[in-house]
XYZ file of C-alpha atoms in Angstrom:
546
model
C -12.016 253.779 0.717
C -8.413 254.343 2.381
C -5.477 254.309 -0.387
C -3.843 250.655 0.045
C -0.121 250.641 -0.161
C 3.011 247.745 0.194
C 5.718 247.004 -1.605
C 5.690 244.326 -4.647
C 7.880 242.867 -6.830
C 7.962 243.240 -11.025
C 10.140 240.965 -12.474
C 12.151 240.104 -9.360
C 12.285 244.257 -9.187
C 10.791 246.281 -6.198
C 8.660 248.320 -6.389
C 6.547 250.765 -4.154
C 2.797 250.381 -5.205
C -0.307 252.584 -3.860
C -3.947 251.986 -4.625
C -5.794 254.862 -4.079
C -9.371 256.487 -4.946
C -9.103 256.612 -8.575
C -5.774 254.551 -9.856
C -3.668 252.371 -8.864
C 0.151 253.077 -9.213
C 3.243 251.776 -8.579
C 7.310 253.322 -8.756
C 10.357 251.496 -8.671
C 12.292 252.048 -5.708
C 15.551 253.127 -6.514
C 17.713 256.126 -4.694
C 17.757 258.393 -8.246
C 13.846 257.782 -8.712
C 12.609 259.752 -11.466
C 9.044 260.946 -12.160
C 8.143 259.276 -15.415
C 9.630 256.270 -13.668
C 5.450 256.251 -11.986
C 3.243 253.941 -13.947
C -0.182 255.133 -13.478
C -3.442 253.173 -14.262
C -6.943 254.849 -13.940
C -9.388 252.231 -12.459
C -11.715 252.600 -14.378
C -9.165 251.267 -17.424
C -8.366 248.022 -15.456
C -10.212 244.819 -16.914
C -9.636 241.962 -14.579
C -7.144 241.153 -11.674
C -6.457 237.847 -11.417
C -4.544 235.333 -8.753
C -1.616 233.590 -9.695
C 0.194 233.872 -13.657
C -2.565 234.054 -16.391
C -1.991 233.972 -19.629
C -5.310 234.591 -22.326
C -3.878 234.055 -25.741
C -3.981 231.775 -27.681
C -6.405 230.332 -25.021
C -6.331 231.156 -20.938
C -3.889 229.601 -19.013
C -3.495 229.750 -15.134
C -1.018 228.839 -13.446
C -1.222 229.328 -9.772
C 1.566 230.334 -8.151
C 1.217 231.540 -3.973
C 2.022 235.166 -4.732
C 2.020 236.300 -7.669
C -1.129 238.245 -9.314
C -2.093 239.481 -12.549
C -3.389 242.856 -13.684
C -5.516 243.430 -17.177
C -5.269 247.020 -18.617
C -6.144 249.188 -21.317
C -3.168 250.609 -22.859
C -2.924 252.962 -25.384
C -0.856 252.066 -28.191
C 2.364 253.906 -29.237
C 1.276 255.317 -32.892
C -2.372 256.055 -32.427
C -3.675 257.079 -28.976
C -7.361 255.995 -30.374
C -6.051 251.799 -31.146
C -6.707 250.277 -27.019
C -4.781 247.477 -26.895
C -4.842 244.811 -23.383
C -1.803 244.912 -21.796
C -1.036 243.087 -18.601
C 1.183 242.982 -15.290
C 2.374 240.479 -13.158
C 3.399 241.570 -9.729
C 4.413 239.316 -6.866
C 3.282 240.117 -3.064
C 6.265 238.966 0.417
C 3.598 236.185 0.344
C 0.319 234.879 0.099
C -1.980 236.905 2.454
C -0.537 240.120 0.360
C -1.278 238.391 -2.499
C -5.397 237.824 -1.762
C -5.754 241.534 0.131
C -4.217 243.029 -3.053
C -6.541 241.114 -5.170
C -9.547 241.956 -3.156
C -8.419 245.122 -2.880
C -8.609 245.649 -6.427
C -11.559 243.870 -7.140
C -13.553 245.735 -4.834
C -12.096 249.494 -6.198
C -12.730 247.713 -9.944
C -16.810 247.360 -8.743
C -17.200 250.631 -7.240
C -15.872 252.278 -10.115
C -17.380 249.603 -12.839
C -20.891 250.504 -12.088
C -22.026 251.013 -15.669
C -20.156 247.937 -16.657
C -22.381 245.378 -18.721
C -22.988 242.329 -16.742
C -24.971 240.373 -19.411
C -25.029 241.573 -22.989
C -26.684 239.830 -26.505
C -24.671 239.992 -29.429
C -25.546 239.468 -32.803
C -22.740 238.207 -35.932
C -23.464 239.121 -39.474
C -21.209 236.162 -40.826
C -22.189 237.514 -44.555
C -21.248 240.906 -43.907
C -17.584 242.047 -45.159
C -15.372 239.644 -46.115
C -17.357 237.107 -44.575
C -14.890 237.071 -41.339
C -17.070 238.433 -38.518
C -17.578 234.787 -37.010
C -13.978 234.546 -36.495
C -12.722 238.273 -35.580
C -15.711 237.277 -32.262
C -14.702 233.895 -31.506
C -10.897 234.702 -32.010
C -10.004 238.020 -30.153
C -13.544 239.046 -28.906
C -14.670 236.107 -27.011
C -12.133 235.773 -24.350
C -11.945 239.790 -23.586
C -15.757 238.871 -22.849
C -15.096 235.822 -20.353
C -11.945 237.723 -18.721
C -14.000 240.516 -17.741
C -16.865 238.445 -16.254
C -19.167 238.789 -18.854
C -22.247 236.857 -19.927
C -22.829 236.524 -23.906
C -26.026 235.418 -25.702
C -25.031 235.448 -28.973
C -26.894 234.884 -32.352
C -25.947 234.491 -35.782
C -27.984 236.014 -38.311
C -29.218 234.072 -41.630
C -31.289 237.228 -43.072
C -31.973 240.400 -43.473
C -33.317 242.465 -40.558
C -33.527 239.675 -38.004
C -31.579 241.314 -35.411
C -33.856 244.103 -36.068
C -36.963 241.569 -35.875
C -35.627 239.496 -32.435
C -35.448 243.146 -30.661
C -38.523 244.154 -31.219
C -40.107 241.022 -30.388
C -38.208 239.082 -27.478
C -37.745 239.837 -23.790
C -34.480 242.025 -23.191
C -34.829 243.052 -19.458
C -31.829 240.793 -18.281
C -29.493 242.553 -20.830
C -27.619 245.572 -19.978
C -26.796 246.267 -23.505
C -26.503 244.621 -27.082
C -23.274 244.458 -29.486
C -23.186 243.868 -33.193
C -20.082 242.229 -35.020
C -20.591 243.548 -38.545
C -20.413 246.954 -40.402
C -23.003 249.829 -40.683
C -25.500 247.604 -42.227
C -25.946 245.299 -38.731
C -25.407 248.439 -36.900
C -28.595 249.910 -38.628
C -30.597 247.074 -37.577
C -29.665 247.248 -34.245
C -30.765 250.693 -33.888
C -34.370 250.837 -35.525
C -34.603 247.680 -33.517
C -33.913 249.336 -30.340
C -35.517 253.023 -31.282
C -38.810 250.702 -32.659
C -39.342 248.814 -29.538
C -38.724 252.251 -27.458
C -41.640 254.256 -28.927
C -43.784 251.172 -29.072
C -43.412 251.136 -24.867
C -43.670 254.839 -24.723
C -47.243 254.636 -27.314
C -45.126 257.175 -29.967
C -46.038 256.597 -33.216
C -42.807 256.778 -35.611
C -44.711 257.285 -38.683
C -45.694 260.938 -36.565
C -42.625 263.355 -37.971
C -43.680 266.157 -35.372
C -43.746 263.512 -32.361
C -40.456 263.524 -29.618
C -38.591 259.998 -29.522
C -38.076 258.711 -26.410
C -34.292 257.910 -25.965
C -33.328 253.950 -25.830
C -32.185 252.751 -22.290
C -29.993 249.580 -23.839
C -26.229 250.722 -24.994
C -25.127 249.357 -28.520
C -21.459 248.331 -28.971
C -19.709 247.770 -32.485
C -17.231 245.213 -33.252
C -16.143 246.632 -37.096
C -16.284 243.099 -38.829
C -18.629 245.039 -42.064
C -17.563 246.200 -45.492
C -18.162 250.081 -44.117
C -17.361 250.700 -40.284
C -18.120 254.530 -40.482
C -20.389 254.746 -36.998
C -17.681 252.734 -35.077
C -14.876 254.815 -36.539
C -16.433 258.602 -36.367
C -17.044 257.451 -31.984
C -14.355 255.598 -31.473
C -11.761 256.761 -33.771
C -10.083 253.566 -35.125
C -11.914 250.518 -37.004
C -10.188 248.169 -34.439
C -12.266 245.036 -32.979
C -10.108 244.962 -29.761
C -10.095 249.255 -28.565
C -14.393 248.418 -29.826
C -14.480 245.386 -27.227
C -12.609 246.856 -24.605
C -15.084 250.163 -24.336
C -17.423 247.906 -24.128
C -16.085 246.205 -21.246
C -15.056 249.577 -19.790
C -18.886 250.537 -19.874
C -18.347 253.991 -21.781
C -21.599 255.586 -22.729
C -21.380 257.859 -25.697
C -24.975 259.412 -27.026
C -25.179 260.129 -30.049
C -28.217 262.689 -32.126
C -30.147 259.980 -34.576
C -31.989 261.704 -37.798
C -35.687 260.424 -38.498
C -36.419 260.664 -41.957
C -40.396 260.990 -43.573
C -42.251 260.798 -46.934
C -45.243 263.089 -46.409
C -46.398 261.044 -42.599
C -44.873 257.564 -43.462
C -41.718 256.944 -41.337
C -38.415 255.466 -43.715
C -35.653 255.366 -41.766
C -32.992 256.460 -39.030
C -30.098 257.775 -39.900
C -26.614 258.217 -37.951
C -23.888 258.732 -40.553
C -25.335 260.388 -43.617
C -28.623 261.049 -45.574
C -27.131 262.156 -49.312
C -28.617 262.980 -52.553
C -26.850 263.231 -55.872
C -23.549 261.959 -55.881
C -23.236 260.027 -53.032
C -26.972 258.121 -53.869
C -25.802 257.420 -57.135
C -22.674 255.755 -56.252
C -25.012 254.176 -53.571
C -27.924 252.687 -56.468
C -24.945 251.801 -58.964
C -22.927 250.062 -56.057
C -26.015 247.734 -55.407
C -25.854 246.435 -58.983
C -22.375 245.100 -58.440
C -22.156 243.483 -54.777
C -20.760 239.973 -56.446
C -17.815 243.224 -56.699
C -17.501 242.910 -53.021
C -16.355 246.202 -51.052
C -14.338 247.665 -54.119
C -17.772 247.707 -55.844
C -18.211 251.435 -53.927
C -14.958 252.794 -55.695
C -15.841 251.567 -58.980
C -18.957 253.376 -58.800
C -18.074 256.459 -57.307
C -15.628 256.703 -60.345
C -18.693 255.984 -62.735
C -20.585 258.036 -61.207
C -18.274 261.027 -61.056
C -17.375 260.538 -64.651
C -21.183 261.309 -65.437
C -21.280 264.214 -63.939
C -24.978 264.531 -63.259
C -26.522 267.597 -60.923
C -29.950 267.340 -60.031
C -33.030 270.214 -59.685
C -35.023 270.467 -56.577
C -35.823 272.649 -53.553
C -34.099 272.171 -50.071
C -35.566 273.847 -47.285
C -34.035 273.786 -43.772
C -34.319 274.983 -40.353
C -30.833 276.314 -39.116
C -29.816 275.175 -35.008
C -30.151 277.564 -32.265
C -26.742 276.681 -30.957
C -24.391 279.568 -30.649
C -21.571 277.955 -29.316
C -20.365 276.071 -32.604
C -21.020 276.304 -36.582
C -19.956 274.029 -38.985
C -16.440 275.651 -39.859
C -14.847 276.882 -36.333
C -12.162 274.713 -37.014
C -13.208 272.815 -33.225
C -13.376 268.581 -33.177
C -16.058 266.623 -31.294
C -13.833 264.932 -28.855
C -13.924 262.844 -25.493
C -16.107 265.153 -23.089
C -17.008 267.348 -25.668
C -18.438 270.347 -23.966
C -20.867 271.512 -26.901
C -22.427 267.790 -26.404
C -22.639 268.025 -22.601
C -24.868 271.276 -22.703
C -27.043 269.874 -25.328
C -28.497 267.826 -22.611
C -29.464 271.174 -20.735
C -30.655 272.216 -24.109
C -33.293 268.908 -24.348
C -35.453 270.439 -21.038
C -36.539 273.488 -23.148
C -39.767 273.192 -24.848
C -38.055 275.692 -27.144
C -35.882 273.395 -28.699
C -38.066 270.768 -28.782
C -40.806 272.313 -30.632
C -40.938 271.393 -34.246
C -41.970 274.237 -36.487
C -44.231 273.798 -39.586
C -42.639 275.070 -42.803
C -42.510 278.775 -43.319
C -42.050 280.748 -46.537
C -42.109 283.825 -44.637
C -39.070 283.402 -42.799
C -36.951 282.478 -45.469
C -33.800 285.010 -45.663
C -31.107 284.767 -48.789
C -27.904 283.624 -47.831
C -26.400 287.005 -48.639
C -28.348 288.630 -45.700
C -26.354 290.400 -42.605
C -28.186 288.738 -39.936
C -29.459 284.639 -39.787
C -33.004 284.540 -38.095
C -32.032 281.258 -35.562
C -34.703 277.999 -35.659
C -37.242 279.673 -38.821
C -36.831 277.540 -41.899
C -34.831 278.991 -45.225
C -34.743 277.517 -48.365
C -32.632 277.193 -51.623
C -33.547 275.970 -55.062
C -31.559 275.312 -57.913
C -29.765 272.202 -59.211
C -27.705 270.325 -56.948
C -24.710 268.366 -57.443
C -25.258 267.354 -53.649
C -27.295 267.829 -50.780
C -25.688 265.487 -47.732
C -27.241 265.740 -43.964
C -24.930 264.217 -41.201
C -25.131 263.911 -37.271
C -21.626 263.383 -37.042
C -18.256 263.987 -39.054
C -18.995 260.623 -40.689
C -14.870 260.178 -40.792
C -13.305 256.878 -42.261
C -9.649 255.590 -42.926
C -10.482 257.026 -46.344
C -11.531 260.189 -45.220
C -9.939 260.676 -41.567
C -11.464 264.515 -41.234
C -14.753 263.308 -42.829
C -17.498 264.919 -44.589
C -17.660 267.489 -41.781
C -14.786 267.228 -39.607
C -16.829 270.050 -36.997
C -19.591 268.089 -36.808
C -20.864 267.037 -33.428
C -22.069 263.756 -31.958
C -24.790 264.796 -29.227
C -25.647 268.470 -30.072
C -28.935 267.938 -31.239
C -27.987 269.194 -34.561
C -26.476 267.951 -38.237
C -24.732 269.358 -40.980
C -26.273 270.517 -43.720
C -23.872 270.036 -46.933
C -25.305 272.057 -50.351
C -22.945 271.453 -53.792
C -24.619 273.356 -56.538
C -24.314 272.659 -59.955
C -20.387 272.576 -60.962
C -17.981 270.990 -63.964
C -16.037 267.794 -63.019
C -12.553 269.738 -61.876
C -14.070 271.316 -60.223
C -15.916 268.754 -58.032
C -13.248 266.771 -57.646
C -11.234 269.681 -55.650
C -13.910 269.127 -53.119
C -13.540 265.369 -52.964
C -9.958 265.709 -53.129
C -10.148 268.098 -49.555
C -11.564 265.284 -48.010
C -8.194 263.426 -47.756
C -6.266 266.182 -46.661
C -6.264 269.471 -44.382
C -7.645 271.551 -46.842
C -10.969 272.975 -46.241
C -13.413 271.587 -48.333
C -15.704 273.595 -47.539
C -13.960 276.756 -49.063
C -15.550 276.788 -52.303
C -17.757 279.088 -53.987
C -20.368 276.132 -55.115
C -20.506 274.139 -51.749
C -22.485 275.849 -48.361
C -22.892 274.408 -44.614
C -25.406 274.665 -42.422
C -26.017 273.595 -39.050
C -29.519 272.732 -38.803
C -32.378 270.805 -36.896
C -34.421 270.025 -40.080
C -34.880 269.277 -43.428
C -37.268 269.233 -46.162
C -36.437 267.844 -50.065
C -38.660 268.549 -53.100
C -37.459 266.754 -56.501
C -37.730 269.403 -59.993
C -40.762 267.463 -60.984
C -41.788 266.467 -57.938
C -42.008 263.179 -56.487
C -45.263 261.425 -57.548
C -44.488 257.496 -56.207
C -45.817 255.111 -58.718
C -46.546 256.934 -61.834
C -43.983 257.256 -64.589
C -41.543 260.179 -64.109
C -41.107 260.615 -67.823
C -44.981 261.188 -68.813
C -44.939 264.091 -65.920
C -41.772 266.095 -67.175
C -41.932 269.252 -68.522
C -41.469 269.887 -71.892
C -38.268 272.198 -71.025
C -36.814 269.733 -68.692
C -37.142 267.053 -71.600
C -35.246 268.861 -73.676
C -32.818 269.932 -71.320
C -32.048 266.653 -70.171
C -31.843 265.299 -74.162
C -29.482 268.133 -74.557
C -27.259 267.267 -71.847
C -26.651 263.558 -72.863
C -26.256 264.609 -76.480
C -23.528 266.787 -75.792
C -21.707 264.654 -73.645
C -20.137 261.144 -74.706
C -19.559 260.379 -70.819
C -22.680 260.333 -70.188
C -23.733 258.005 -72.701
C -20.945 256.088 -71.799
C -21.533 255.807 -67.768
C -25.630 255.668 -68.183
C -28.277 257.904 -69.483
C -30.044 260.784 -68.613
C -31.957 260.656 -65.025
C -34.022 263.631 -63.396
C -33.789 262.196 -60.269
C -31.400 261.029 -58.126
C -32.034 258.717 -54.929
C -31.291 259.260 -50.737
C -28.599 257.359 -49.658
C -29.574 256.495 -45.908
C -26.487 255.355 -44.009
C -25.396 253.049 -47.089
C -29.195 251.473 -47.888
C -31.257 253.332 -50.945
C -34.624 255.250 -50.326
C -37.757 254.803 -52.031
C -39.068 258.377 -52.464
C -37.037 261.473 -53.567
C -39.338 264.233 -51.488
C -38.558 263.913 -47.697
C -38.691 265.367 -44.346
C -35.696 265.235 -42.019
C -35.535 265.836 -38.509
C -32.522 265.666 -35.565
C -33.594 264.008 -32.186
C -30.764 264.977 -29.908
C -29.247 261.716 -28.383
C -31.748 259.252 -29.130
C -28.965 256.243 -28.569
C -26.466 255.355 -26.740
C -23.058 253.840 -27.476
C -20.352 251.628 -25.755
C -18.091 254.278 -26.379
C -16.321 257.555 -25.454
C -15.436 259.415 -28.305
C -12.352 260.116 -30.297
C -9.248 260.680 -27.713
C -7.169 263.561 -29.126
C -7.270 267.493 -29.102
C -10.760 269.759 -29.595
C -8.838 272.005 -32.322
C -7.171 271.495 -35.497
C -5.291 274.208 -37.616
C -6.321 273.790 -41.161
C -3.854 275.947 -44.104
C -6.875 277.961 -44.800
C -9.999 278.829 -43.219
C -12.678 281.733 -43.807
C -15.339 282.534 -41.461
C -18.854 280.344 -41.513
C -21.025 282.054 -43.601
């Protein structure tokens, strides 16, 4: 289409504005014009233009005046170029028939450019989840985003567990373009297996097959953070903020994102996005569950029982490291908006070499120590483990802004692979302490990294489901373990002595100890774009990826 250009008025000031192929801009017209004197706004950033003066808080208000019309934006706020906030301008055309070609004009560069724009979308509200103030974070500052932007809402409040999970495997979704959950991680979990359920039941893909391919889920998901833990909404979008989530929806971004199956033996248990972690981090997770009357300071209370029993756990890990040569888990780069190590990982999905899902080998195990890493064969490492944590993303929070692994990428086909042997409380807590600041944290002599495609766990004893763990232990792990809790009043103090620790699956507990973990490169989708900001950060100290 041909730019479109007149003069309007901004506050009773002229300006010169232009509409052209991708923005629409205007610039005051003044003899000593400067340059940043040019307000710019991408199309694909405007909401809604409107006739007349409108006004959408605390409810919408029009009043229609001849030639005046009104502009909806994304703006990016001053402090944190990740927090979207809707901004708005009123401009006023020499008279009406100005007015309705600028509107149109508008309108019809909005459409061309709003083509993956949701039209109709089904949103679910956890009203239990959080502080119990999801219902009015949607019907307060969500709703009338929704209705400006021309959007049709089904929405559904949940009364139990799973049920979003249950209605989207079961009812007809064709007239929805995508679906949106206002709650935490929890909802957000539902949602997905929902979505990845009802997927391979259409494709004939059985999910209890840990060898089989996924097929990817057509339907977008969009998060309004309304949970106790936001961590998927924060590590995509950057900011646990229910306005910048509703207005990417709006926008249409698409963000994919690499979802990890996880397997006892051939019995599917669970996706994971954020983090599968054993030791530490499922401790804190079982303890946590004891004391949800706590509410969310139940996870800090935990973590700090949890640390002060300082338990480390015996197993073997075995993993298969990523053929990706253009990152590694310490290169100091950040997954960002139009990440370019996610945008070839779609290149990447066409091979059958990187879709082929080899079977455990012993031969191709290599020690760490070795000069050369043989790319895709399976190594393995046994020992006893303070930690072993798996994440498809940097799993960042306000907490933790860098995240578990701040190089982590969202759509590479790959996770991180996080190994913390055996160490004494000091010294653990350095590497929880990194996480809050630039330090790396992955700079220790007990902690390794991995970038891998797969995963297998085997408990020391190994996992044997429903008979007792403590008539199969060995004789020298007995007495090991009697040893430890003699010796150490903290222990009997924060809980006795346990073999075996559980998986904590994106903040829900595992049944089984011994599983199999594989990446499928960008399963879902999201209504997002990634985190806005630069692809490198300096850290004080960094050694090569070993």
């Amino acid at each position: 289409m041909d730019p479109f250009h007149s003069y309007l008025k901004i506050k009773k000031k002229m300006y010169s504005a232009i509409l052209n192929g991708r923005s629409f801009k205007w610039t005051r017209t003044h003899k000593r014009e400067r340059p940043e004197s040019i307000e710019t706004i991408p199309l694909v950033e405007i909401i809604a233009v409107q006739k007349g003066l409108v006004e959408i808080v605390p409810c919408k208000k029009i009043i229609n005046t001849p030639n005046d019309f009104t502009v909806f934006f994304v703006k990016r706020a001053p402090k944190c170029q990740q927090r979207w906030i809707l901004d708005k301008m009123v401009f006023t055309a020499e008279d009406s028939n100005l007015r309705d070609q600028w509107v149109s004009q508008l309108s019809q560069r909005i459409e061309q450019h709003g083509q993956q724009r949701p039209q109709r979308l089904l949103v679910f509200i956890n009203p239990f989840g959080g502080r119990g103030k999801a219902r009015k974070i949607y019907y307060s500052r969500i709703a009338q985003l929704f209705e400006l932007a021309g959007i049709n809402v089904h929405v559904l409040e949940t009364e139990r567990a799973n049920q979003a999970r249950d209605y989207i495997l079961q009812k007809d979704l064709s007239s929805f373009d995508g679906v949106v959950c206002v709650g935490g991680d929890g909802m957000f979990s539902e949602l997905m297996h929902g979505l990845i359920g009802r997927s391979q039941r259409e494709a004939c893909i059985s999910e209890d097959d840990p060898e089989a391919t996924l097929q990817g889920c057509s339907l977008r998901i969009g998060i309004i953070p309304a949970g106790s833990t936001n961590c998927v909404c924060f590590a995509t979008v950057g900011v646990n903020d229910p306005i910048t989530s509703a207005l990417h929806i709006i926008v249409g971004d698409s963000q994919p994102l690499d979802v990890c199956a996880v397997h006892h033996k051939k019995q599917f248990i669970k996706y994971s996005v954020s983090m599968v972690g054993y030791g530490f981090y499922g401790d804190v997770l079982s303890d946590s569950d004891k004391h949800r009357w706590m509410g969310p300071i139940r996870y800090d209370y935990s973590g700090f029982k949890v640390f002060l029993q300082n338990r480390s756990y015996q197993g073997i890990i075995e993993y298969q490291l990523a053929g990706t040569g253009q990152s590694n888990p310490r290169d100091n780069t950040r997954c960002r908006t139009g990440c370019m190590v996610c945008s070839e990982s779609t290149e990447r999905l066409c091979s059958p070499e990187e879709n082929a899902f080899d079977n455990v080998s012993q031969g191709s195990y290599k020690s760490q120590g070795s000069d050369e890493e043989v790319i895709d064969e399976w190594h393995s490492a046994e020992g006893t483990f303070k930690a072993i944590n798996m994440t498809c993303m940097s799993s960042a929070c306000p907490k933790s802004p860098d995240g578990l692994s701040p190089c982590a990428h969202l759509a590479d086909g790959t996770a991180d692979l996080i190994i913390v042997r055996k160490c004494s409380r000091v010294s653990f807590l350095r590497h929880l302490f990194r996480h809050t600041n630039q330090k790396d944290q992955f700079d220790l002599p007990f902690v390794d990294v991995f970038r891998v495609k797969a995963l297998k766990f085997t408990p020391i004893p190994q996992d044997d489901d429903d008979e007792s763990l403590e008539s199969t232990l060995p004789v020298h792990l007995e007495y090991e373990s009697v040893e430890q809790t003699k010796s150490s009043f903290l222990a009997r103090l924060c809980g006795g002595p346990s073999m075996r620790s559980k998986w904590n699956c994106d903040g829900e507990v595992m049944p089984h100890a011994a599983i199999n973990v594989r990446v499928h490169s960008q399963l879902i989708k999201l209504f997002a774009r990634g985190i806005e900001g630069p692809c490198i950060k300096r850290r004080e100290s960094w050694m090569p990826y070993r």
